[in-house]
CSV table of C-alpha atoms in Angstrom, one decimal:
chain,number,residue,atom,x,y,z
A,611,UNK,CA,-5.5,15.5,-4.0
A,612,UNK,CA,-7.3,17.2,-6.8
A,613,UNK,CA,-8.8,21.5,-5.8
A,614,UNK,CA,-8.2,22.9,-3.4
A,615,UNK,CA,-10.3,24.1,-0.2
A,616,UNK,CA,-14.1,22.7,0.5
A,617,UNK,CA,-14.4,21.5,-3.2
A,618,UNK,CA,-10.8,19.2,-3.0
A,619,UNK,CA,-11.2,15.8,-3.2
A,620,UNK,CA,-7.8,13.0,-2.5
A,621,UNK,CA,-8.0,9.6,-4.4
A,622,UNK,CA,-6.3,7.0,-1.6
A,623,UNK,CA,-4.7,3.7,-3.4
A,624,UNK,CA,-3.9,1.0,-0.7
A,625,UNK,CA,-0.9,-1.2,-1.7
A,626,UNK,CA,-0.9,-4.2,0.2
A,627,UNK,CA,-3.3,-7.4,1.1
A,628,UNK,CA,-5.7,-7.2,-1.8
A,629,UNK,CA,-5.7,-3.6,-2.3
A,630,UNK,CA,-7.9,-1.0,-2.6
A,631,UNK,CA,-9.3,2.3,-4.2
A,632,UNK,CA,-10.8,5.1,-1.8
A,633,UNK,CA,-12.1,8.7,-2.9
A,634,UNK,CA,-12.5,11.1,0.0
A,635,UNK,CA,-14.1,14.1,0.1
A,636,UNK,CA,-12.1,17.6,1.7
A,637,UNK,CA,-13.2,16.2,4.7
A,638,UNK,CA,-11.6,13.2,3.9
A,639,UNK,CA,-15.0,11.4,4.2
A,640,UNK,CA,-15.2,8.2,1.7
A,641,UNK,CA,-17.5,8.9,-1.1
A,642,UNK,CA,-16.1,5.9,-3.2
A,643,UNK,CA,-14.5,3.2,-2.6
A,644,UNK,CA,-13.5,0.2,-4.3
A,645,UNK,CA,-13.7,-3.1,-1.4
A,646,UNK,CA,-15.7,-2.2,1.6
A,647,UNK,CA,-13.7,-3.6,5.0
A,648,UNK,CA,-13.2,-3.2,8.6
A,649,UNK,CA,-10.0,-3.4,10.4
A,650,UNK,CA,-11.4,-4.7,13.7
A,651,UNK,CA,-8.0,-4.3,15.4
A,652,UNK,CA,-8.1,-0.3,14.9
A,653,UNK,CA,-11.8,-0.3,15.0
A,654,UNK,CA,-12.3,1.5,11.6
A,655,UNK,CA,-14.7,0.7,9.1
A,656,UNK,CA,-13.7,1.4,5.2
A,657,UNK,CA,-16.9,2.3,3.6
A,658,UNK,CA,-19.4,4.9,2.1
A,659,UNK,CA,-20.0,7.9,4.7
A,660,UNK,CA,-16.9,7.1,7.2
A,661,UNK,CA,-13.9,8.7,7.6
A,662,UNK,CA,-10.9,7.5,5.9
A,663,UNK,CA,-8.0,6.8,8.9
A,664,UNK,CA,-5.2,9.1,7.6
A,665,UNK,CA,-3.1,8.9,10.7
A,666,UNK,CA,-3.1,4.5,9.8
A,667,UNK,CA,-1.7,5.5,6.9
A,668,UNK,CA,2.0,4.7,6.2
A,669,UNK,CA,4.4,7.0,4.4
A,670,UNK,CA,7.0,5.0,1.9
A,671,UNK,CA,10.0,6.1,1.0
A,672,UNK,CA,12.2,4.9,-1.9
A,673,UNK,CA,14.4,2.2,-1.3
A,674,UNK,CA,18.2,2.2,-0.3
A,675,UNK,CA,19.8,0.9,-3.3
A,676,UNK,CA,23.1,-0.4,-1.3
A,677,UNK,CA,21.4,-1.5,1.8
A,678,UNK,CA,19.3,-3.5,-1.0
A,679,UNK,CA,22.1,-4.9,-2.8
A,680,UNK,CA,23.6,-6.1,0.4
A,681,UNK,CA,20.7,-8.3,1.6
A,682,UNK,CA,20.4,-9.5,-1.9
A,683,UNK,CA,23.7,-11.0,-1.1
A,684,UNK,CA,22.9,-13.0,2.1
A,685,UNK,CA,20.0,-14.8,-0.3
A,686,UNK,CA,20.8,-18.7,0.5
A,687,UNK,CA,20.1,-21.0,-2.8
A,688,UNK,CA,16.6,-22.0,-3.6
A,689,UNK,CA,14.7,-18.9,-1.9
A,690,UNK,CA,12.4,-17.1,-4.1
A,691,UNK,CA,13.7,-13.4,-5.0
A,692,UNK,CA,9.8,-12.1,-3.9
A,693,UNK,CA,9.0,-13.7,-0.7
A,694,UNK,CA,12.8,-12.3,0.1
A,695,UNK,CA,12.1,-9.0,-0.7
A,696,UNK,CA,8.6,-8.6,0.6
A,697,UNK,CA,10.1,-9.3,4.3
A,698,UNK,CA,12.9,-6.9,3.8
A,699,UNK,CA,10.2,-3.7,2.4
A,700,UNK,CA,6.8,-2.8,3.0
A,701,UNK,CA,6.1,-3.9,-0.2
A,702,UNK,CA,3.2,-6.5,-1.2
A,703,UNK,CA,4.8,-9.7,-3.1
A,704,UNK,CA,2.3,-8.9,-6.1
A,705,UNK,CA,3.9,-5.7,-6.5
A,706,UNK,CA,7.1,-6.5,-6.2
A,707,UNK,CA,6.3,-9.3,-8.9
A,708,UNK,CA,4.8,-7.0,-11.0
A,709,UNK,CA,8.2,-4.8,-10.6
A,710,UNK,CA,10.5,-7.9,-11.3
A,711,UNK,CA,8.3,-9.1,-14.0
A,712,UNK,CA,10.6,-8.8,-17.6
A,713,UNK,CA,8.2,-7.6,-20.8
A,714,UNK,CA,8.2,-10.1,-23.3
């Protein structure tokens, strides 16, 4: 969210299938947006001039770091760290590559 009142505007980043980058208005109307879409199962259309859905929307929270390590621990041999960890968080396997990924 950037202002404050009738002049704010909130910059919504989607983090999972393919992504995607909305700007909404203080109305939360989309202005911008990066991938139009539609979500036939909710009925909601992501586009120019609709409302974005902020009750869809899902709140993340950080990671338990024990409850982590201990289902890294169950991990039988030849199963690949990513596809583990996307089905034990909300997170997308390209992010969580990204995360894992080691800088050269």
């Amino acid at each position: 969210t950037q202002s404050t009142g009738e002049f704010s505007s909130h910059l919504m980043v989607e983090l999972y299938d393919r992504g995607n980058v909305c700007l909404c208005d203080s109305n939360h109307v989309i202005t911008a947006i990066l991938r139009t879409r539609e979500d036939a199962k909710e009925d909601v259309r992501y586009a120019v001039g609709h409302f974005y859905p902020r009750e869809l929307c899902q709140t993340l929270s950080e990671p338990n770091l024990e409850t982590l390590k201990e289902s890294i621990s169950t991990i039988k041999p030849n199963t690949q760290l990513k596809r583990f960890l996307n089905y034990q968080n909300p997170f997308s396997i390209p992010l969580i590559g990204h995360v894992l990924h080691k800088p050269e």
